[in-house]
Protein backbone atom coordinates (compact mmCIF):
# COMPACT_ATOMS: atom_id res chain seq x y z
CA UNK A 1 0.00 0.00 0.00
CA UNK A 2 1.28 3.43 -0.94
CA UNK A 3 1.24 6.12 1.71
CA UNK A 4 1.74 9.80 1.03
CA UNK A 5 2.40 12.21 3.88
CA UNK A 6 2.42 15.95 3.30
CA UNK A 7 4.16 18.46 5.53
CA UNK A 8 5.30 22.06 5.49
CA UNK A 9 1.99 23.85 5.62
CA UNK A 10 1.28 26.69 7.99
CA UNK A 11 0.33 30.32 8.38
CA UNK A 12 2.20 32.90 6.31
CA UNK A 13 1.67 36.53 5.41
CA UNK A 14 0.89 37.75 1.92
CA UNK A 15 4.05 37.72 -0.15
CA UNK A 16 5.68 35.03 1.94
CA UNK A 17 6.91 31.59 0.97
CA UNK A 18 6.38 28.01 2.01
CA UNK A 19 7.82 24.73 0.84
CA UNK A 20 5.55 21.72 1.00
CA UNK A 21 6.94 18.22 1.08
CA UNK A 22 5.28 14.92 0.31
CA UNK A 23 7.03 11.77 1.48
CA UNK A 24 6.01 8.53 -0.19
CA UNK A 25 6.34 5.01 1.08
CA UNK A 26 7.41 2.15 -1.13
CA UNK A 27 10.26 1.42 -3.49
CA UNK A 28 8.53 2.43 -6.72
CA UNK A 29 8.22 6.17 -6.12
CA UNK A 30 10.62 7.01 -8.95
CA UNK A 31 8.44 5.15 -11.45
CA UNK A 32 5.44 7.42 -11.12
CA UNK A 33 4.39 10.94 -11.86
CA UNK A 34 3.25 13.07 -8.93
CA UNK A 35 0.90 15.98 -8.53
CA UNK A 36 -0.18 18.68 -6.11
CA UNK A 37 -3.81 19.73 -5.75
CA UNK A 38 -5.60 22.07 -3.38
CA UNK A 39 -9.05 22.61 -1.98
CA UNK A 40 -10.15 25.94 -0.60
CA UNK A 41 -13.12 26.24 1.77
CA UNK A 42 -16.38 25.89 -0.13
CA UNK A 43 -14.64 25.08 -3.39
CA UNK A 44 -13.82 21.97 -5.36
CA UNK A 45 -10.39 20.50 -5.29
CA UNK A 46 -8.24 21.83 -8.13
CA UNK A 47 -5.00 21.02 -9.87
CA UNK A 48 -1.91 22.98 -8.87
CA UNK A 49 1.17 21.30 -10.38
CA UNK A 50 2.48 17.99 -11.59
CA UNK A 51 5.79 16.36 -12.43
CA UNK A 52 6.73 13.24 -14.35
CA UNK A 53 8.81 10.38 -13.01
CA UNK A 54 12.23 11.89 -13.58
CA UNK A 55 11.33 15.54 -13.20
CA UNK A 56 11.86 16.44 -16.83
CA UNK A 57 8.24 17.46 -17.45
CA UNK A 58 6.22 19.75 -15.23
CA UNK A 59 2.82 21.35 -15.55
CA UNK A 60 1.21 24.20 -13.63
CA UNK A 61 -2.19 25.73 -13.18
CA UNK A 62 -2.38 29.30 -14.40
CA UNK A 63 -2.74 30.44 -10.79
CA UNK A 64 0.53 28.76 -9.83
CA UNK A 65 2.70 29.37 -12.85
CA UNK A 66 5.57 31.75 -12.14
CA UNK A 67 5.12 31.55 -8.37
CA UNK A 68 5.17 27.84 -7.54
CA UNK A 69 7.79 25.24 -8.42
CA UNK A 70 7.31 21.50 -8.24
CA UNK A 71 10.32 19.25 -7.90
CA UNK A 72 11.21 15.79 -6.73
CA UNK A 73 14.04 13.86 -5.16
CA UNK A 74 13.68 10.22 -6.09
CA UNK A 75 16.48 9.20 -3.73
CA UNK A 76 14.38 10.54 -0.86
CA UNK A 77 10.99 9.44 -2.19
CA UNK A 78 9.83 13.02 -1.85
CA UNK A 79 8.10 15.58 -4.02
CA UNK A 80 8.15 19.27 -3.18
CA UNK A 81 6.10 22.35 -3.91
CA UNK A 82 7.95 25.61 -3.42
CA UNK A 83 5.41 28.40 -3.13
CA UNK A 84 6.53 32.02 -3.39
CA UNK A 85 4.66 35.34 -3.46
CA UNK A 86 1.75 33.75 -1.67
CA UNK A 87 -1.66 35.39 -1.82
CA UNK A 88 -4.74 35.03 0.41
CA UNK A 89 -6.44 33.15 -2.44
CA UNK A 90 -3.78 30.44 -2.09
CA UNK A 91 -5.31 29.50 1.26
CA UNK A 92 -6.37 25.86 1.00
CA UNK A 93 -5.62 22.33 2.03
CA UNK A 94 -2.87 21.06 -0.25
CA UNK A 95 -2.77 17.42 -1.29
CA UNK A 96 -0.14 15.41 -3.06
CA UNK A 97 -1.10 12.48 -5.22
CA UNK A 98 0.57 9.71 -7.18
CA UNK A 99 -0.26 9.38 -10.84
CA UNK A 100 -1.11 6.00 -12.37
CA UNK A 101 1.94 5.97 -14.69
CA UNK A 102 5.34 7.61 -15.06
CA UNK A 103 3.76 10.51 -16.95
CA UNK A 104 1.83 13.49 -15.62
CA UNK A 105 -1.69 14.86 -15.86
CA UNK A 106 -3.91 17.63 -14.60
CA UNK A 107 -6.89 15.28 -14.20
CA UNK A 108 -7.63 14.34 -10.60
CA UNK A 109 -9.43 11.13 -11.48
CA UNK A 110 -6.26 9.73 -13.03
CA UNK A 111 -4.37 9.84 -9.73
CA UNK A 112 -4.49 6.65 -7.71
CA UNK A 113 -3.17 7.54 -4.27
CA UNK A 114 -3.68 10.65 -2.15
CA UNK A 115 -2.23 12.09 1.00
CA UNK A 116 -4.24 13.52 3.87
CA UNK A 117 -3.36 17.10 3.06
CA UNK A 118 -1.62 20.00 4.76
CA UNK A 119 -3.23 23.35 5.53
CA UNK A 120 -1.82 26.51 4.03
CA UNK A 121 -3.22 29.80 5.28
CA UNK A 122 -2.13 33.12 3.82
CA UNK A 123 -3.08 36.16 5.84
CA UNK A 124 -3.66 39.56 4.25
Tab-separated table of N, CA and C in Angstrom:
chain	number	residue	atom	x	y	z
A	1	UNK	N	0.840	-1.197	0.000
A	1	UNK	CA	0.000	0.000	0.000
A	1	UNK	C	0.876	1.249	0.000
A	2	UNK	N	0.529	2.186	-0.844
A	2	UNK	CA	1.284	3.434	-0.937
A	2	UNK	C	0.739	4.424	0.075
A	3	UNK	N	1.635	5.046	0.793
A	3	UNK	CA	1.238	6.120	1.709
A	3	UNK	C	1.960	7.402	1.326
A	4	UNK	N	1.203	8.483	1.331
A	4	UNK	CA	1.741	9.800	1.028
A	4	UNK	C	1.488	10.704	2.228
A	5	UNK	N	2.529	11.357	2.702
A	5	UNK	CA	2.404	12.212	3.876
A	5	UNK	C	2.940	13.599	3.547
A	6	UNK	N	2.039	14.569	3.576
A	6	UNK	CA	2.417	15.954	3.300
A	6	UNK	C	2.864	16.647	4.581
A	7	UNK	N	3.724	17.625	4.418
A	7	UNK	CA	4.163	18.458	5.533
A	7	UNK	C	4.604	19.806	4.981
A	8	UNK	N	4.801	20.760	5.891
A	8	UNK	CA	5.302	22.059	5.487
A	8	UNK	C	4.275	23.167	5.417
A	9	UNK	N	3.010	22.818	5.630
A	9	UNK	CA	1.992	23.847	5.615
A	9	UNK	C	2.074	24.729	6.845
A	10	UNK	N	1.281	25.788	6.843
A	10	UNK	CA	1.275	26.687	7.986
A	10	UNK	C	0.653	28.016	7.642
A	11	UNK	N	0.862	28.966	8.539
A	11	UNK	CA	0.328	30.316	8.384
A	11	UNK	C	1.461	31.232	7.916
A	12	UNK	N	1.199	31.988	6.869
A	12	UNK	CA	2.202	32.898	6.313
A	12	UNK	C	1.513	34.174	5.859
A	13	UNK	N	2.233	35.263	5.859
A	13	UNK	CA	1.670	36.530	5.410
A	13	UNK	C	1.721	36.633	3.884
A	14	UNK	N	0.890	37.479	3.354
A	14	UNK	CA	0.894	37.747	1.918
A	14	UNK	C	2.303	38.114	1.468
A	15	UNK	N	2.713	37.484	0.371
A	15	UNK	CA	4.050	37.716	-0.155
A	15	UNK	C	5.092	36.759	0.368
A	16	UNK	N	4.738	35.972	1.350
A	16	UNK	CA	5.677	35.033	1.942
A	16	UNK	C	5.821	33.756	1.124
A	17	UNK	N	6.610	32.839	1.665
A	17	UNK	CA	6.908	31.589	0.975
A	17	UNK	C	6.734	30.408	1.907
A	18	UNK	N	6.422	29.281	1.318
A	18	UNK	CA	6.375	28.008	2.012
A	18	UNK	C	6.876	26.933	1.059
A	19	UNK	N	7.457	25.894	1.640
A	19	UNK	CA	7.815	24.726	0.844
A	19	UNK	C	7.101	23.512	1.418
A	20	UNK	N	6.249	22.938	0.616
A	20	UNK	CA	5.548	21.722	0.998
A	20	UNK	C	6.362	20.513	0.574
A	21	UNK	N	6.291	19.484	1.392
A	21	UNK	CA	6.937	18.215	1.080
A	21	UNK	C	5.908	17.102	1.115
A	22	UNK	N	6.143	16.093	0.326
A	22	UNK	CA	5.283	14.920	0.312
A	22	UNK	C	6.187	13.699	0.276
A	23	UNK	N	6.200	12.964	1.372
A	23	UNK	CA	7.030	11.770	1.476
A	23	UNK	C	6.195	10.541	1.133
A	24	UNK	N	6.727	9.717	0.257
A	24	UNK	CA	6.009	8.530	-0.195
A	24	UNK	C	6.672	7.264	0.323
A	25	UNK	N	5.828	6.312	0.690
A	25	UNK	CA	6.343	5.007	1.078
A	25	UNK	C	6.521	4.147	-0.158
A	26	UNK	N	7.264	3.076	-0.021
A	26	UNK	CA	7.409	2.148	-1.129
A	26	UNK	C	8.656	2.390	-1.951
A	27	UNK	N	9.018	1.360	-2.731
A	27	UNK	CA	10.258	1.416	-3.494
A	27	UNK	C	10.049	1.828	-4.938
A	28	UNK	N	8.805	2.128	-5.319
A	28	UNK	CA	8.528	2.434	-6.716
A	28	UNK	C	8.226	3.897	-6.959
A	29	UNK	N	8.544	4.737	-5.993
A	29	UNK	CA	8.224	6.170	-6.116
A	29	UNK	C	8.758	6.744	-7.420
A	30	UNK	N	9.981	6.409	-7.780
A	30	UNK	CA	10.617	7.012	-8.951
A	30	UNK	C	9.984	6.582	-10.264
A	31	UNK	N	9.075	5.639	-10.221
A	31	UNK	CA	8.437	5.148	-11.446
A	31	UNK	C	7.162	5.894	-11.805
A	32	UNK	N	6.739	6.796	-10.944
A	32	UNK	CA	5.435	7.424	-11.124
A	32	UNK	C	5.495	8.944	-11.134
A	33	UNK	N	4.583	9.509	-11.922
A	33	UNK	CA	4.392	10.939	-11.855
A	33	UNK	C	3.684	11.320	-10.561
A	34	UNK	N	3.849	12.576	-10.168
A	34	UNK	CA	3.250	13.074	-8.930
A	34	UNK	C	2.561	14.410	-9.189
A	35	UNK	N	1.599	14.716	-8.365
A	35	UNK	CA	0.895	15.976	-8.526
A	35	UNK	C	0.554	16.616	-7.191
A	36	UNK	N	0.337	17.918	-7.253
A	36	UNK	CA	-0.179	18.677	-6.112
A	36	UNK	C	-1.542	19.264	-6.503
A	37	UNK	N	-2.479	19.163	-5.574
A	37	UNK	CA	-3.807	19.729	-5.745
A	37	UNK	C	-4.142	20.520	-4.493
A	38	UNK	N	-5.187	21.327	-4.560
A	38	UNK	CA	-5.597	22.066	-3.377
A	38	UNK	C	-7.100	22.228	-3.361
A	39	UNK	N	-7.615	22.393	-2.152
A	39	UNK	CA	-9.048	22.615	-1.976
A	39	UNK	C	-9.257	23.728	-0.971
A	40	UNK	N	-9.829	24.806	-1.445
A	40	UNK	CA	-10.154	25.940	-0.598
A	40	UNK	C	-11.536	25.734	0.021
A	41	UNK	N	-11.822	26.401	1.126
A	41	UNK	CA	-13.124	26.243	1.769
A	41	UNK	C	-14.269	26.569	0.813
A	42	UNK	N	-15.221	25.667	0.714
A	42	UNK	CA	-16.381	25.888	-0.128
A	42	UNK	C	-16.149	25.708	-1.609
A	43	UNK	N	-14.959	25.250	-1.976
A	43	UNK	CA	-14.639	25.076	-3.394
A	43	UNK	C	-14.237	23.640	-3.679
A	44	UNK	N	-14.258	23.302	-4.949
A	44	UNK	CA	-13.821	21.973	-5.361
A	44	UNK	C	-12.299	21.903	-5.370
A	45	UNK	N	-11.822	20.694	-5.227
A	45	UNK	CA	-10.386	20.496	-5.294
A	45	UNK	C	-9.902	20.787	-6.719
A	46	UNK	N	-8.744	21.428	-6.818
A	46	UNK	CA	-8.245	21.827	-8.127
A	46	UNK	C	-6.773	21.479	-8.286
A	47	UNK	N	-6.380	21.325	-9.519
A	47	UNK	CA	-4.999	21.017	-9.871
A	47	UNK	C	-4.101	22.222	-9.599
A	48	UNK	N	-2.888	21.934	-9.096
A	48	UNK	CA	-1.907	22.985	-8.875
A	48	UNK	C	-0.669	22.767	-9.755
A	49	UNK	N	-0.064	21.576	-9.647
A	49	UNK	CA	1.168	21.305	-10.383
A	49	UNK	C	1.385	19.807	-10.468
A	50	UNK	N	2.150	19.400	-11.463
A	50	UNK	CA	2.479	17.988	-11.592
A	50	UNK	C	3.873	17.836	-12.173
A	51	UNK	N	4.434	16.629	-11.992
A	51	UNK	CA	5.791	16.362	-12.435
A	51	UNK	C	5.887	14.907	-12.844
A	52	UNK	N	6.625	14.622	-13.899
A	52	UNK	CA	6.735	13.239	-14.346
A	52	UNK	C	7.784	12.498	-13.513
A	53	UNK	N	8.019	11.256	-13.863
A	53	UNK	CA	8.812	10.376	-13.013
A	53	UNK	C	10.233	10.848	-12.781
A	54	UNK	N	10.847	11.480	-13.769
A	54	UNK	CA	12.235	11.890	-13.579
A	54	UNK	C	12.395	13.401	-13.460
A	55	UNK	N	11.258	14.106	-13.407
A	55	UNK	CA	11.328	15.538	-13.196
A	55	UNK	C	11.588	16.355	-14.436
A	56	UNK	N	11.547	15.735	-15.586
A	56	UNK	CA	11.860	16.443	-16.833
A	56	UNK	C	10.650	17.171	-17.422
A	57	UNK	N	9.466	16.820	-16.957
A	57	UNK	CA	8.244	17.460	-17.454
A	57	UNK	C	7.409	17.930	-16.273
A	58	UNK	N	7.070	19.193	-16.276
A	58	UNK	CA	6.218	19.752	-15.230
A	58	UNK	C	5.053	20.489	-15.866
A	59	UNK	N	4.007	20.639	-15.086
A	59	UNK	CA	2.820	21.346	-15.548
A	59	UNK	C	2.264	22.139	-14.375
A	60	UNK	N	1.718	23.324	-14.678
A	60	UNK	CA	1.212	24.196	-13.628
A	60	UNK	C	-0.157	24.754	-14.002
A	61	UNK	N	-0.972	24.963	-12.984
A	61	UNK	CA	-2.190	25.731	-13.179
A	61	UNK	C	-1.800	27.184	-13.436
A	62	UNK	N	-2.667	27.893	-14.111
A	62	UNK	CA	-2.378	29.304	-14.397
A	62	UNK	C	-2.137	30.085	-13.103
A	63	UNK	N	-2.854	29.729	-12.065
A	63	UNK	CA	-2.745	30.443	-10.787
A	63	UNK	C	-1.403	30.205	-10.102
A	64	UNK	N	-0.726	29.123	-10.475
A	64	UNK	CA	0.535	28.757	-9.831
A	64	UNK	C	1.765	29.095	-10.678
A	65	UNK	N	1.568	29.170	-11.945
A	65	UNK	CA	2.703	29.373	-12.853
A	65	UNK	C	3.436	30.670	-12.548
A	66	UNK	N	4.750	30.574	-12.431
A	66	UNK	CA	5.570	31.745	-12.145
A	66	UNK	C	5.784	32.005	-10.665
A	67	UNK	N	4.970	31.369	-9.824
A	67	UNK	CA	5.121	31.552	-8.373
A	67	UNK	C	5.468	30.251	-7.658
A	68	UNK	N	4.960	29.146	-8.166
A	68	UNK	CA	5.169	27.836	-7.535
A	68	UNK	C	6.127	27.008	-8.389
A	69	UNK	N	6.896	26.155	-7.725
A	69	UNK	CA	7.791	25.239	-8.422
A	69	UNK	C	7.662	23.844	-7.830
A	70	UNK	N	7.360	22.888	-8.680
A	70	UNK	CA	7.306	21.499	-8.237
A	70	UNK	C	8.627	20.831	-8.576
A	71	UNK	N	9.083	19.990	-7.669
A	71	UNK	CA	10.325	19.255	-7.899
A	71	UNK	C	10.247	17.932	-7.155
A	72	UNK	N	11.214	17.069	-7.415
A	72	UNK	CA	11.208	15.787	-6.729
A	72	UNK	C	12.626	15.310	-6.502
A	73	UNK	N	12.769	14.508	-5.463
A	73	UNK	CA	14.045	13.859	-5.156
A	73	UNK	C	13.747	12.372	-5.041
A	74	UNK	N	14.029	11.638	-6.077
A	74	UNK	CA	13.680	10.221	-6.085
A	74	UNK	C	14.502	9.416	-5.070
A	75	UNK	N	15.679	9.885	-4.739
A	75	UNK	CA	16.477	9.197	-3.734
A	75	UNK	C	15.838	9.290	-2.350
A	76	UNK	N	15.046	10.340	-2.152
A	76	UNK	CA	14.380	10.542	-0.862
A	76	UNK	C	12.898	10.229	-0.911
A	77	UNK	N	12.424	9.740	-2.043
A	77	UNK	CA	10.994	9.437	-2.194
A	77	UNK	C	10.127	10.635	-1.826
A	78	UNK	N	10.517	11.799	-2.265
A	78	UNK	CA	9.835	13.016	-1.846
A	78	UNK	C	9.596	13.943	-3.040
A	79	UNK	N	8.424	14.540	-3.049
A	79	UNK	CA	8.099	15.579	-4.019
A	79	UNK	C	7.844	16.873	-3.244
A	80	UNK	N	8.222	17.981	-3.849
A	80	UNK	CA	8.150	19.275	-3.178
A	80	UNK	C	7.288	20.248	-3.976
A	81	UNK	N	6.767	21.228	-3.262
A	81	UNK	CA	6.102	22.345	-3.908
A	81	UNK	C	6.600	23.616	-3.223
A	82	UNK	N	7.454	24.328	-3.912
A	82	UNK	CA	7.945	25.611	-3.420
A	82	UNK	C	6.944	26.687	-3.836
A	83	UNK	N	6.431	27.391	-2.861
A	83	UNK	CA	5.409	28.404	-3.127
A	83	UNK	C	5.935	29.773	-2.696
A	84	UNK	N	6.052	30.669	-3.647
A	84	UNK	CA	6.525	32.024	-3.390
A	84	UNK	C	5.431	33.041	-3.695
A	85	UNK	N	5.624	34.250	-3.205
A	85	UNK	CA	4.665	35.336	-3.462
A	85	UNK	C	3.238	34.898	-3.164
A	86	UNK	N	3.054	34.309	-2.016
A	86	UNK	CA	1.750	33.751	-1.668
A	86	UNK	C	0.701	34.842	-1.509
A	87	UNK	N	-0.523	34.485	-1.874
A	87	UNK	CA	-1.658	35.392	-1.819
A	87	UNK	C	-2.743	34.778	-0.931
A	88	UNK	N	-3.644	35.586	-0.404
A	88	UNK	CA	-4.743	35.027	0.406
A	88	UNK	C	-5.549	33.970	-0.346
A	89	UNK	N	-5.678	34.130	-1.648
A	89	UNK	CA	-6.439	33.153	-2.437
A	89	UNK	C	-5.719	31.817	-2.589
A	90	UNK	N	-4.483	31.727	-2.116
A	90	UNK	CA	-3.782	30.442	-2.093
A	90	UNK	C	-4.146	29.626	-0.857
A	91	UNK	N	-4.897	30.213	0.052
A	91	UNK	CA	-5.313	29.499	1.255
A	91	UNK	C	-6.152	28.278	0.887
A	92	UNK	N	-5.708	27.120	1.359
A	92	UNK	CA	-6.372	25.863	1.004
A	92	UNK	C	-5.671	24.720	1.723
A	93	UNK	N	-6.307	23.557	1.666
A	93	UNK	CA	-5.622	22.327	2.033
A	93	UNK	C	-4.932	21.809	0.774
A	94	UNK	N	-3.664	21.522	0.887
A	94	UNK	CA	-2.867	21.057	-0.252
A	94	UNK	C	-2.627	19.559	-0.134
A	95	UNK	N	-2.900	18.872	-1.240
A	95	UNK	CA	-2.765	17.421	-1.287
A	95	UNK	C	-1.736	17.018	-2.332
A	96	UNK	N	-0.946	16.009	-2.015
A	96	UNK	CA	-0.136	15.408	-3.060
A	96	UNK	C	-0.792	14.090	-3.473
A	97	UNK	N	-0.497	13.686	-4.682
A	97	UNK	CA	-1.104	12.480	-5.219
A	97	UNK	C	-0.141	11.799	-6.177
A	98	UNK	N	-0.257	10.479	-6.263
A	98	UNK	CA	0.569	9.710	-7.177
A	98	UNK	C	-0.215	9.363	-8.426
A	99	UNK	N	0.374	9.658	-9.565
A	99	UNK	CA	-0.259	9.378	-10.843
A	99	UNK	C	-0.197	7.888	-11.142
A	100	UNK	N	-1.025	7.431	-12.095
A	100	UNK	CA	-1.113	6.002	-12.371
A	100	UNK	C	0.025	5.481	-13.236
A	101	UNK	N	0.791	6.382	-13.888
A	101	UNK	CA	1.936	5.966	-14.695
A	101	UNK	C	3.106	6.897	-14.433
A	102	UNK	N	4.159	6.756	-15.205
A	102	UNK	CA	5.336	7.607	-15.064
A	102	UNK	C	5.131	9.010	-15.627
A	103	UNK	N	4.027	9.213	-16.315
A	103	UNK	CA	3.757	10.514	-16.945
A	103	UNK	C	3.137	11.482	-15.938
A	104	UNK	N	2.432	12.471	-16.463
A	104	UNK	CA	1.833	13.486	-15.618
A	104	UNK	C	0.511	13.921	-16.221
A	105	UNK	N	-0.360	14.461	-15.394
A	105	UNK	CA	-1.693	14.856	-15.855
A	105	UNK	C	-2.264	15.895	-14.914
A	106	UNK	N	-3.196	16.670	-15.440
A	106	UNK	CA	-3.911	17.629	-14.598
A	106	UNK	C	-5.228	17.055	-14.081
A	107	UNK	N	-5.588	15.866	-14.533
A	107	UNK	CA	-6.887	15.284	-14.204
A	107	UNK	C	-6.849	14.515	-12.896
A	108	UNK	N	-7.629	14.950	-11.934
A	108	UNK	CA	-7.630	14.336	-10.605
A	108	UNK	C	-7.983	12.858	-10.648
A	109	UNK	N	-8.937	12.500	-11.492
A	109	UNK	CA	-9.427	11.127	-11.481
A	109	UNK	C	-8.383	10.128	-11.957
A	110	UNK	N	-7.318	10.618	-12.537
A	110	UNK	CA	-6.261	9.732	-13.026
A	110	UNK	C	-5.201	9.448	-11.960
A	111	UNK	N	-5.322	10.061	-10.807
A	111	UNK	CA	-4.373	9.836	-9.727
A	111	UNK	C	-4.914	8.749	-8.800
A	112	UNK	N	-4.056	7.848	-8.424
A	112	UNK	CA	-4.493	6.654	-7.708
A	112	UNK	C	-4.390	6.759	-6.194
A	113	UNK	N	-3.389	7.471	-5.709
A	113	UNK	CA	-3.170	7.543	-4.267
A	113	UNK	C	-3.063	9.007	-3.843
A	114	UNK	N	-3.618	9.275	-2.665
A	114	UNK	CA	-3.682	10.649	-2.152
A	114	UNK	C	-3.198	10.709	-0.716
A	115	UNK	N	-2.564	11.835	-0.378
A	115	UNK	CA	-2.226	12.094	1.000
A	115	UNK	C	-3.406	12.699	1.745
A	116	UNK	N	-3.185	12.966	3.021
A	116	UNK	CA	-4.241	13.516	3.872
A	116	UNK	C	-4.336	15.034	3.779
A	117	UNK	N	-3.318	15.652	3.252
A	117	UNK	CA	-3.360	17.097	3.055
A	117	UNK	C	-2.656	17.875	4.149
A	118	UNK	N	-2.237	19.076	3.807
A	118	UNK	CA	-1.622	19.997	4.755
A	118	UNK	C	-2.215	21.384	4.533
A	119	UNK	N	-2.555	22.052	5.620
A	119	UNK	CA	-3.234	23.347	5.530
A	119	UNK	C	-2.235	24.469	5.266
A	120	UNK	N	-2.568	25.288	4.307
A	120	UNK	CA	-1.819	26.514	4.031
A	120	UNK	C	-2.770	27.680	4.193
A	121	UNK	N	-2.400	28.616	5.045
A	121	UNK	CA	-3.216	29.797	5.279
A	121	UNK	C	-2.368	31.033	5.039
A	122	UNK	N	-2.846	31.887	4.152
A	122	UNK	CA	-2.131	33.118	3.819
A	122	UNK	C	-2.946	34.289	4.334
A	123	UNK	N	-2.372	35.029	5.250
A	123	UNK	CA	-3.083	36.163	5.836
A	123	UNK	C	-2.795	37.440	5.050
A	124	UNK	N	-3.805	38.305	5.010
A	124	UNK	CA	-3.663	39.558	4.251
A	124	UNK	C	-3.151	40.677	5.138
